[in-house]
PDB file of N, CA and C and ligand atoms in Angstrom:
ATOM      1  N   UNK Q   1      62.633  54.907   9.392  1.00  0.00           N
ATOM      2  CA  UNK Q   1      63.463  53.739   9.716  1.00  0.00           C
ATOM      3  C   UNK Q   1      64.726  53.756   8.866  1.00  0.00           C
ATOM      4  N   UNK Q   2      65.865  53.901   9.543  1.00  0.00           N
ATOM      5  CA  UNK Q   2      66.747  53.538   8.745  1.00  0.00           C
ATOM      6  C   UNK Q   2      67.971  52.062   8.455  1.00  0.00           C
ATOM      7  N   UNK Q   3      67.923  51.949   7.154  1.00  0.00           N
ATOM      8  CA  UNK Q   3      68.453  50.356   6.448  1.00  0.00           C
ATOM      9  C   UNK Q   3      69.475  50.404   6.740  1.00  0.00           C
ATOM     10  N   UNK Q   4      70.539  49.645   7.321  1.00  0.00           N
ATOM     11  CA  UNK Q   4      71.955  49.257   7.592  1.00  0.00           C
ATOM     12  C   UNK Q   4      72.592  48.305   6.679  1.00  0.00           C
ATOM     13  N   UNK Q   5      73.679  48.442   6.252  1.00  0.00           N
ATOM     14  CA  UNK Q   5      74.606  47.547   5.810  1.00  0.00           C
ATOM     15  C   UNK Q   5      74.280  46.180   6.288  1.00  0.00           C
ATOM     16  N   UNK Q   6      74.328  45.350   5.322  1.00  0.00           N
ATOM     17  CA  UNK Q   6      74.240  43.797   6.081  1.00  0.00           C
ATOM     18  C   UNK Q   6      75.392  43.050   6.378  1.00  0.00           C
ATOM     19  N   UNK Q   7      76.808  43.646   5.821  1.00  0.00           N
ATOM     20  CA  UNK Q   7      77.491  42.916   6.137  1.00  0.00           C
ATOM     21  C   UNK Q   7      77.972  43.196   7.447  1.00  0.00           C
ATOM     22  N   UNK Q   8      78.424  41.384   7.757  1.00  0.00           N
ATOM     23  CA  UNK Q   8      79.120  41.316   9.634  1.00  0.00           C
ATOM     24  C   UNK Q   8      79.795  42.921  10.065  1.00  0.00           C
ATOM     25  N   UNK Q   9      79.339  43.139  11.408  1.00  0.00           N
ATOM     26  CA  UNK Q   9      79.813  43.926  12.434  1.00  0.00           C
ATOM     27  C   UNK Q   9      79.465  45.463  11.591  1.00  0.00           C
ATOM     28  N   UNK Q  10      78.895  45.606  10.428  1.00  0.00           N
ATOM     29  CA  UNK Q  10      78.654  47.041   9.851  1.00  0.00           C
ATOM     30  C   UNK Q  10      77.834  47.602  10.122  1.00  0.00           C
ATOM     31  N   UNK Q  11      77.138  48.843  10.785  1.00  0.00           N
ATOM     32  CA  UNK Q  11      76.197  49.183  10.597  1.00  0.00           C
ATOM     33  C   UNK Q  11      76.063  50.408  10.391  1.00  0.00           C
ATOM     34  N   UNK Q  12      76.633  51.122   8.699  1.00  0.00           N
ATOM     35  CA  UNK Q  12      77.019  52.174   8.216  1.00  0.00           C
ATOM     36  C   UNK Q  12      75.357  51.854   7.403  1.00  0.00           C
ATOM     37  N   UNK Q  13      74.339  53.614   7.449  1.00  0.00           N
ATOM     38  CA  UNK Q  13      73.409  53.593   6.723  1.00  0.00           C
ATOM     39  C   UNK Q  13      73.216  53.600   5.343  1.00  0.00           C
ATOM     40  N   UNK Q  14      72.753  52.828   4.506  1.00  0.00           N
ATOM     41  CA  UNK Q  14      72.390  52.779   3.272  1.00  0.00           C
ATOM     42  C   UNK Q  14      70.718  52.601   2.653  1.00  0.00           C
ATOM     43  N   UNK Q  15      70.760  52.782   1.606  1.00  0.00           N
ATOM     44  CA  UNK Q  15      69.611  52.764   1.145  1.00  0.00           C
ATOM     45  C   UNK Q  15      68.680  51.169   1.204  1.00  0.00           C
ATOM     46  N   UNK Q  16      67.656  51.343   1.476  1.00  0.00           N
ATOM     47  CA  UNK Q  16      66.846  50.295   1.232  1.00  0.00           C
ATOM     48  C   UNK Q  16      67.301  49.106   0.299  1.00  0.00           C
ATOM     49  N   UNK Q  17      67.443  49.418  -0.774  1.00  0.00           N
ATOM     50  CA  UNK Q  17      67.195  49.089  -2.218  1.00  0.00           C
ATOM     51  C   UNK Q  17      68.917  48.367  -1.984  1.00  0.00           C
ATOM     52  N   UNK Q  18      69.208  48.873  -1.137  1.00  0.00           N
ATOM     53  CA  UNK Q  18      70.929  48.313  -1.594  1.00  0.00           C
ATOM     54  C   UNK Q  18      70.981  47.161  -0.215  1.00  0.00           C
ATOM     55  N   UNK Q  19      72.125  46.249  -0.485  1.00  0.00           N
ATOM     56  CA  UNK Q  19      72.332  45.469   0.747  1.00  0.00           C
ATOM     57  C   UNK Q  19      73.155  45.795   1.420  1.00  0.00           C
ATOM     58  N   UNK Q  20      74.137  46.776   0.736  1.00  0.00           N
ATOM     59  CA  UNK Q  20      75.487  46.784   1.545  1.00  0.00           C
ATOM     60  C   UNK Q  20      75.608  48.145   1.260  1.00  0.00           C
ATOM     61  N   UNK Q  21      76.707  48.988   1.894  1.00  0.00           N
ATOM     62  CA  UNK Q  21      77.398  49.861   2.066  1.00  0.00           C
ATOM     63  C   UNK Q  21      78.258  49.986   1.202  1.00  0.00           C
ATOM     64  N   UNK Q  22      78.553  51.317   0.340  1.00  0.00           N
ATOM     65  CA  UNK Q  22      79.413  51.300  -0.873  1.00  0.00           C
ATOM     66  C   UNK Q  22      80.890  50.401  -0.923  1.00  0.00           C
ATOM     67  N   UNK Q  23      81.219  50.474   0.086  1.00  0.00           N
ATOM     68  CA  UNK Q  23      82.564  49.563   0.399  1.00  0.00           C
ATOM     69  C   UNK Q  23      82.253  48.258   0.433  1.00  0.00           C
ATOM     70  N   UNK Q  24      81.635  47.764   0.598  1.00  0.00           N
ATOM     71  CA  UNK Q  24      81.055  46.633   1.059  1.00  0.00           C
ATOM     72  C   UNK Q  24      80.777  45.789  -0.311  1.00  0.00           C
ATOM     73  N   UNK Q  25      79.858  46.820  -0.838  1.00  0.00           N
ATOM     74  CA  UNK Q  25      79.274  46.451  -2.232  1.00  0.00           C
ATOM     75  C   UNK Q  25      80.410  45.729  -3.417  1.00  0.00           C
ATOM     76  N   UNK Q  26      81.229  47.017  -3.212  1.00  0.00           N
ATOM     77  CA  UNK Q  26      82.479  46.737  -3.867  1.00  0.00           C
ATOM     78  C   UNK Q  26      83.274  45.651  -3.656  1.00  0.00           C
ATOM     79  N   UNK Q  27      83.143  45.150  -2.656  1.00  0.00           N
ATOM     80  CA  UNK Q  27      83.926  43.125  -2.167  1.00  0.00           C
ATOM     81  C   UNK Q  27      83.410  42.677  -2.692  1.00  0.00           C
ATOM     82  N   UNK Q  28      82.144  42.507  -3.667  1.00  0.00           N
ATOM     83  CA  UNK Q  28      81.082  41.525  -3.700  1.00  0.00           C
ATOM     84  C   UNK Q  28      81.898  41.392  -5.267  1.00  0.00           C
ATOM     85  N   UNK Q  29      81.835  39.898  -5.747  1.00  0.00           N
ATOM     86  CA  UNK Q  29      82.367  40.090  -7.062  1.00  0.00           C
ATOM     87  C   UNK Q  29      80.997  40.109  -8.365  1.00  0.00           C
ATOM     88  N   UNK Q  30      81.336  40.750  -9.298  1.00  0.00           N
ATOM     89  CA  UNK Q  30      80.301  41.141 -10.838  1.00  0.00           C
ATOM     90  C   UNK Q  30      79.195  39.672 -10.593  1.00  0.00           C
ATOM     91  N   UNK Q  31      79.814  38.447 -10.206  1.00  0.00           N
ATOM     92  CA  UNK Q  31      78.684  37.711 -10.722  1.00  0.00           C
ATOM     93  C   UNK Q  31      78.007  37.327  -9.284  1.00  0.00           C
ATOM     94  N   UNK Q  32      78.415  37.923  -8.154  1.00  0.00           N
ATOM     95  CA  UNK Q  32      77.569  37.658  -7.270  1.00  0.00           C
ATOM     96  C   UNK Q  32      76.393  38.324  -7.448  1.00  0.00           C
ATOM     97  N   UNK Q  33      77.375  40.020  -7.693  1.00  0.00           N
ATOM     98  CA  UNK Q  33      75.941  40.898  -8.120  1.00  0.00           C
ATOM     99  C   UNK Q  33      75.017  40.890  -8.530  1.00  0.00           C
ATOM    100  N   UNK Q  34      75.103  40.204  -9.526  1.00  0.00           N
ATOM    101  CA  UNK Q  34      74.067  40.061 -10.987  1.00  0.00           C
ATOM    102  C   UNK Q  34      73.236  39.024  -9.963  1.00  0.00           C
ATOM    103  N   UNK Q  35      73.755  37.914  -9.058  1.00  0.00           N
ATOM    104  CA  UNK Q  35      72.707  36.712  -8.495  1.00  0.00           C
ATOM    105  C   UNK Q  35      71.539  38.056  -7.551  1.00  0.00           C
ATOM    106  N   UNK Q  36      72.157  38.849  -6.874  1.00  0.00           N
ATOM    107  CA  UNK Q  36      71.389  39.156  -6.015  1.00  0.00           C
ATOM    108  C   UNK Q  36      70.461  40.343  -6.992  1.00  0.00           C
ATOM    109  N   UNK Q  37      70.463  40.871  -8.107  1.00  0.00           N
ATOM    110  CA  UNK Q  37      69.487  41.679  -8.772  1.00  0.00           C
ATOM    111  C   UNK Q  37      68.587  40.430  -9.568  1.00  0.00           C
ATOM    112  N   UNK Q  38      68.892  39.359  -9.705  1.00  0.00           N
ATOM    113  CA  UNK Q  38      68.517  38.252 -10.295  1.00  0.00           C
ATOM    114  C   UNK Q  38      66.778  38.561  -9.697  1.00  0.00           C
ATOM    115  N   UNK Q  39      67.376  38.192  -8.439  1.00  0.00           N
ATOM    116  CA  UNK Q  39      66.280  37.831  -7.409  1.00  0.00           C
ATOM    117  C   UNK Q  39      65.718  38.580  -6.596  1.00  0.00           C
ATOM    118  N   UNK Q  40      66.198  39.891  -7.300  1.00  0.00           N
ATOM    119  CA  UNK Q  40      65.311  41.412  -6.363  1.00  0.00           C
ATOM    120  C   UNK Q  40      64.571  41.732  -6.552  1.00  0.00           C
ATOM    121  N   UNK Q  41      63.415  41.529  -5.805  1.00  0.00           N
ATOM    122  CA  UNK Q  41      62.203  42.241  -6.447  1.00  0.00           C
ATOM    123  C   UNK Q  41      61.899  43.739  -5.996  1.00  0.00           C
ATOM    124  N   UNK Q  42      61.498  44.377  -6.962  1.00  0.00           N
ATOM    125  CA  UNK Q  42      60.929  46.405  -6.491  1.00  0.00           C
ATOM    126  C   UNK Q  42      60.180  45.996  -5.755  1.00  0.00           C
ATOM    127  N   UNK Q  43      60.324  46.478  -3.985  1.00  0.00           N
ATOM    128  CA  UNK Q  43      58.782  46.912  -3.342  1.00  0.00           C
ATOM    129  C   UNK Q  43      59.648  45.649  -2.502  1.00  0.00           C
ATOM    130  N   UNK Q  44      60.704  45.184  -2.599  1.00  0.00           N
ATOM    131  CA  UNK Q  44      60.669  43.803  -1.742  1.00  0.00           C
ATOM    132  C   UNK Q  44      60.956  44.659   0.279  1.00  0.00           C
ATOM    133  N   UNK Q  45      61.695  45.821  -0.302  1.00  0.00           N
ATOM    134  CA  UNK Q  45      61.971  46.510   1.155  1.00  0.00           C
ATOM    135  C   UNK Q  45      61.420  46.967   1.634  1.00  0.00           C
ATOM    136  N   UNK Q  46      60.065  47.360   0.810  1.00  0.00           N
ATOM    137  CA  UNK Q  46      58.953  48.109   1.452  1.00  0.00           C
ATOM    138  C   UNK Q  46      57.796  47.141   2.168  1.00  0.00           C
ATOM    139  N   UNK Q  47      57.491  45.870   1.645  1.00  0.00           N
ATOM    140  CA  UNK Q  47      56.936  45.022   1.788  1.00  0.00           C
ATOM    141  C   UNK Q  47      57.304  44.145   3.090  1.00  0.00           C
ATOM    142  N   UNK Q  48      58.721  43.897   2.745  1.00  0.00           N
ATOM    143  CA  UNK Q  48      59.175  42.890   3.655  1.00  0.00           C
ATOM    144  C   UNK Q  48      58.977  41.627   3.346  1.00  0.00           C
ATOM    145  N   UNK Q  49      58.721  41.510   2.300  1.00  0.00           N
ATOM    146  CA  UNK Q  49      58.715  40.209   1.551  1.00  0.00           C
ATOM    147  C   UNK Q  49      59.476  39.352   0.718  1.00  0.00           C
ATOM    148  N   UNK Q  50      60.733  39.429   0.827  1.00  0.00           N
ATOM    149  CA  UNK Q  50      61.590  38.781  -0.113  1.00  0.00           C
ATOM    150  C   UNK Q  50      61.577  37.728  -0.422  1.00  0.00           C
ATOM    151  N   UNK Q  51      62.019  37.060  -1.714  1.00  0.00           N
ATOM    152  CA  UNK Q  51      61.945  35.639  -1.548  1.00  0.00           C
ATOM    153  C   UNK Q  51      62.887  35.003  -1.135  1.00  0.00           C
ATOM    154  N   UNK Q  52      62.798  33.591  -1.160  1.00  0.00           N
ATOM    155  CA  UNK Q  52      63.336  32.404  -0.294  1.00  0.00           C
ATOM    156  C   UNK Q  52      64.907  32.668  -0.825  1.00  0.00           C
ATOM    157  N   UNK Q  53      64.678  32.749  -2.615  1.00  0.00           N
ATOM    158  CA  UNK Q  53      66.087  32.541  -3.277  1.00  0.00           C
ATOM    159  C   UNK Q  53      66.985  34.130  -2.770  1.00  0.00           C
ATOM    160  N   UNK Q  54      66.123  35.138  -2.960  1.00  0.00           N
ATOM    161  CA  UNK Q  54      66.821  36.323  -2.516  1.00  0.00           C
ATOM    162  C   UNK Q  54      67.884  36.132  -1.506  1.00  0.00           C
ATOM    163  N   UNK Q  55      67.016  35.379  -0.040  1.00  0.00           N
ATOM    164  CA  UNK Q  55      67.349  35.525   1.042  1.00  0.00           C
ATOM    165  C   UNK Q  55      68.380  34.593   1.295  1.00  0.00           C
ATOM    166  N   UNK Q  56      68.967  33.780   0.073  1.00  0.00           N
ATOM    167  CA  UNK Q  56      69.576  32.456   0.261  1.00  0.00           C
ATOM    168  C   UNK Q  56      70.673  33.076  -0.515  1.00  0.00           C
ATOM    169  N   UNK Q  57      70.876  33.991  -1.594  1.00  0.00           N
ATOM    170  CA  UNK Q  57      71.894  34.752  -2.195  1.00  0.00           C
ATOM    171  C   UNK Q  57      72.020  35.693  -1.738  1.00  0.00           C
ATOM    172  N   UNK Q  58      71.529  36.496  -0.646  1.00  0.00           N
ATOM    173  CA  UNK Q  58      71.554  37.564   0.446  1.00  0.00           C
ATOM    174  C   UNK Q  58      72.922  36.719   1.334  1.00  0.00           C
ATOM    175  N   UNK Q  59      72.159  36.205   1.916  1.00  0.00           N
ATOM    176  CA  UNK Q  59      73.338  35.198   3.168  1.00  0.00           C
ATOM    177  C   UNK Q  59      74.114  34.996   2.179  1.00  0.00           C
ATOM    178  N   UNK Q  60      74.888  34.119   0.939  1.00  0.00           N
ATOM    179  CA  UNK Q  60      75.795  33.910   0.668  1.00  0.00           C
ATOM    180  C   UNK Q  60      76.631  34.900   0.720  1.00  0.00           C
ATOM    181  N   UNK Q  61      76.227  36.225   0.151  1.00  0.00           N
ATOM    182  CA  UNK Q  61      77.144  37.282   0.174  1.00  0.00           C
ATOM    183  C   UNK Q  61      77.299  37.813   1.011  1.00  0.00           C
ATOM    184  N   UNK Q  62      77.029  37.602   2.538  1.00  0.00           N
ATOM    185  CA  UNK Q  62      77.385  37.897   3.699  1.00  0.00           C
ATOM    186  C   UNK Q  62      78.206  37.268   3.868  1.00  0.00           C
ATOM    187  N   UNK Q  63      78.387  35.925   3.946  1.00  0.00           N
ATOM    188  CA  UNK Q  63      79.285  35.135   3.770  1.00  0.00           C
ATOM    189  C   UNK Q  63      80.275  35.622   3.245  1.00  0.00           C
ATOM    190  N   UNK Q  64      80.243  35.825   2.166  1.00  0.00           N
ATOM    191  CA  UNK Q  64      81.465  36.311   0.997  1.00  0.00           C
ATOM    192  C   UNK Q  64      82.082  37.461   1.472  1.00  0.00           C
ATOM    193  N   UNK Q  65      81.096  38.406   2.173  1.00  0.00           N
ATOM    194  CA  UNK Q  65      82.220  39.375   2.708  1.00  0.00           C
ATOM    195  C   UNK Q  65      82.914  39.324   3.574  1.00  0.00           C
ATOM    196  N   UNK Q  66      82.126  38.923   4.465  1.00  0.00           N
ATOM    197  CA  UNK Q  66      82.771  38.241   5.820  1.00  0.00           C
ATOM    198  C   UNK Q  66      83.876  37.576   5.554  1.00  0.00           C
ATOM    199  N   UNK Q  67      84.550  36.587   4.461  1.00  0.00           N
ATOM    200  CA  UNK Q  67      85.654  36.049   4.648  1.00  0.00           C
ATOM    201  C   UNK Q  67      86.421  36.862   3.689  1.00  0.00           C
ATOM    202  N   UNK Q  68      86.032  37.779   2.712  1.00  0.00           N
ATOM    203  CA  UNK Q  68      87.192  38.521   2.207  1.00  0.00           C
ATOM    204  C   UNK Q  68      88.029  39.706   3.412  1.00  0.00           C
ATOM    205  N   UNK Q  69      86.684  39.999   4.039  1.00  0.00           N
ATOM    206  CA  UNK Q  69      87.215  40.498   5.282  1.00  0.00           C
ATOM    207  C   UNK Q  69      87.809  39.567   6.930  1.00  0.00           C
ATOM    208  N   UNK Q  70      87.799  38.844   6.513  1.00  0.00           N
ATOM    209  CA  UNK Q  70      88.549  37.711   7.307  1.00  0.00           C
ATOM    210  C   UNK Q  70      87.892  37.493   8.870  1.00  0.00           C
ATOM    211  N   UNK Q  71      86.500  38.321   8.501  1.00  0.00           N
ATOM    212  CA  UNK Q  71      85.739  38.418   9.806  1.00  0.00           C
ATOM    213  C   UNK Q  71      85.595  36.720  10.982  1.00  0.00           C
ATOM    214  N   UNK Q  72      85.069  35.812   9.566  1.00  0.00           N
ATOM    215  CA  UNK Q  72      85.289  34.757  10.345  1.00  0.00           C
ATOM    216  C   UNK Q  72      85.857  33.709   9.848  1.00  0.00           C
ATOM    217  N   UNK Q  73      86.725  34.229   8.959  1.00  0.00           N
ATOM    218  CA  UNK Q  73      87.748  33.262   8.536  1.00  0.00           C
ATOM    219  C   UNK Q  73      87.966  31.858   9.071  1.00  0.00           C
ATOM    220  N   UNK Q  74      88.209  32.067  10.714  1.00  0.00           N
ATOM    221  CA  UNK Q  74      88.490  30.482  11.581  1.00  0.00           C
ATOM    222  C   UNK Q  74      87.339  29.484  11.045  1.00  0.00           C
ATOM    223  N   UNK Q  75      85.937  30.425  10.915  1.00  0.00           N
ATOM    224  CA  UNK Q  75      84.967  29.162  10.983  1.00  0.00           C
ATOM    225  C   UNK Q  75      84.912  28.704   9.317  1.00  0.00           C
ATOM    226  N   UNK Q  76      85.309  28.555   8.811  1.00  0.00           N
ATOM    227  CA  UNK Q  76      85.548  27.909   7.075  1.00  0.00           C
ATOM    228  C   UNK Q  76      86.285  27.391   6.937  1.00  0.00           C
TER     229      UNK Q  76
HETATM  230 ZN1   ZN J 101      79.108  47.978   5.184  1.00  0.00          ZN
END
């Protein structure tokens, strides 16, 4: 099975363990980062089990890329 980028309209392959695509990653700013390793657990991709907070600082930074990339800028 292979893991895709999560951010809007991407679906460049990356590793499990990562959310985004090296480019991608790189929009995200130092302290978003740190939220989403906060709340990563090992085994969460293998499992399929993430938690609630993961999945709630997951979406934000979809968010976050999405409007640095002006994907949906109109709706904000
Ligand atoms: Zn990407």
């Amino acid at each position: 099975m292979t893991h895709t980028c999560h951010a809007t309209g991407c679906n460049k392959a990356c590793p499990p363990k990562h959310l985004m695509c090296g480019p991608h990653w790189r929009m995200v700013p130092q302290a978003q980062k740190n939220e989403i390793w906060r709340y990563y657990r090992p085994g969460q991709e293998v499992d399929k089990n993430p938690s609630h907070d993961y999945l709630r600082v997951m979406k934000a930074t979809i968010d976050l890329v999405a409007r640095v990339e002006g994907v949906q800028g109109s709706l904000l």
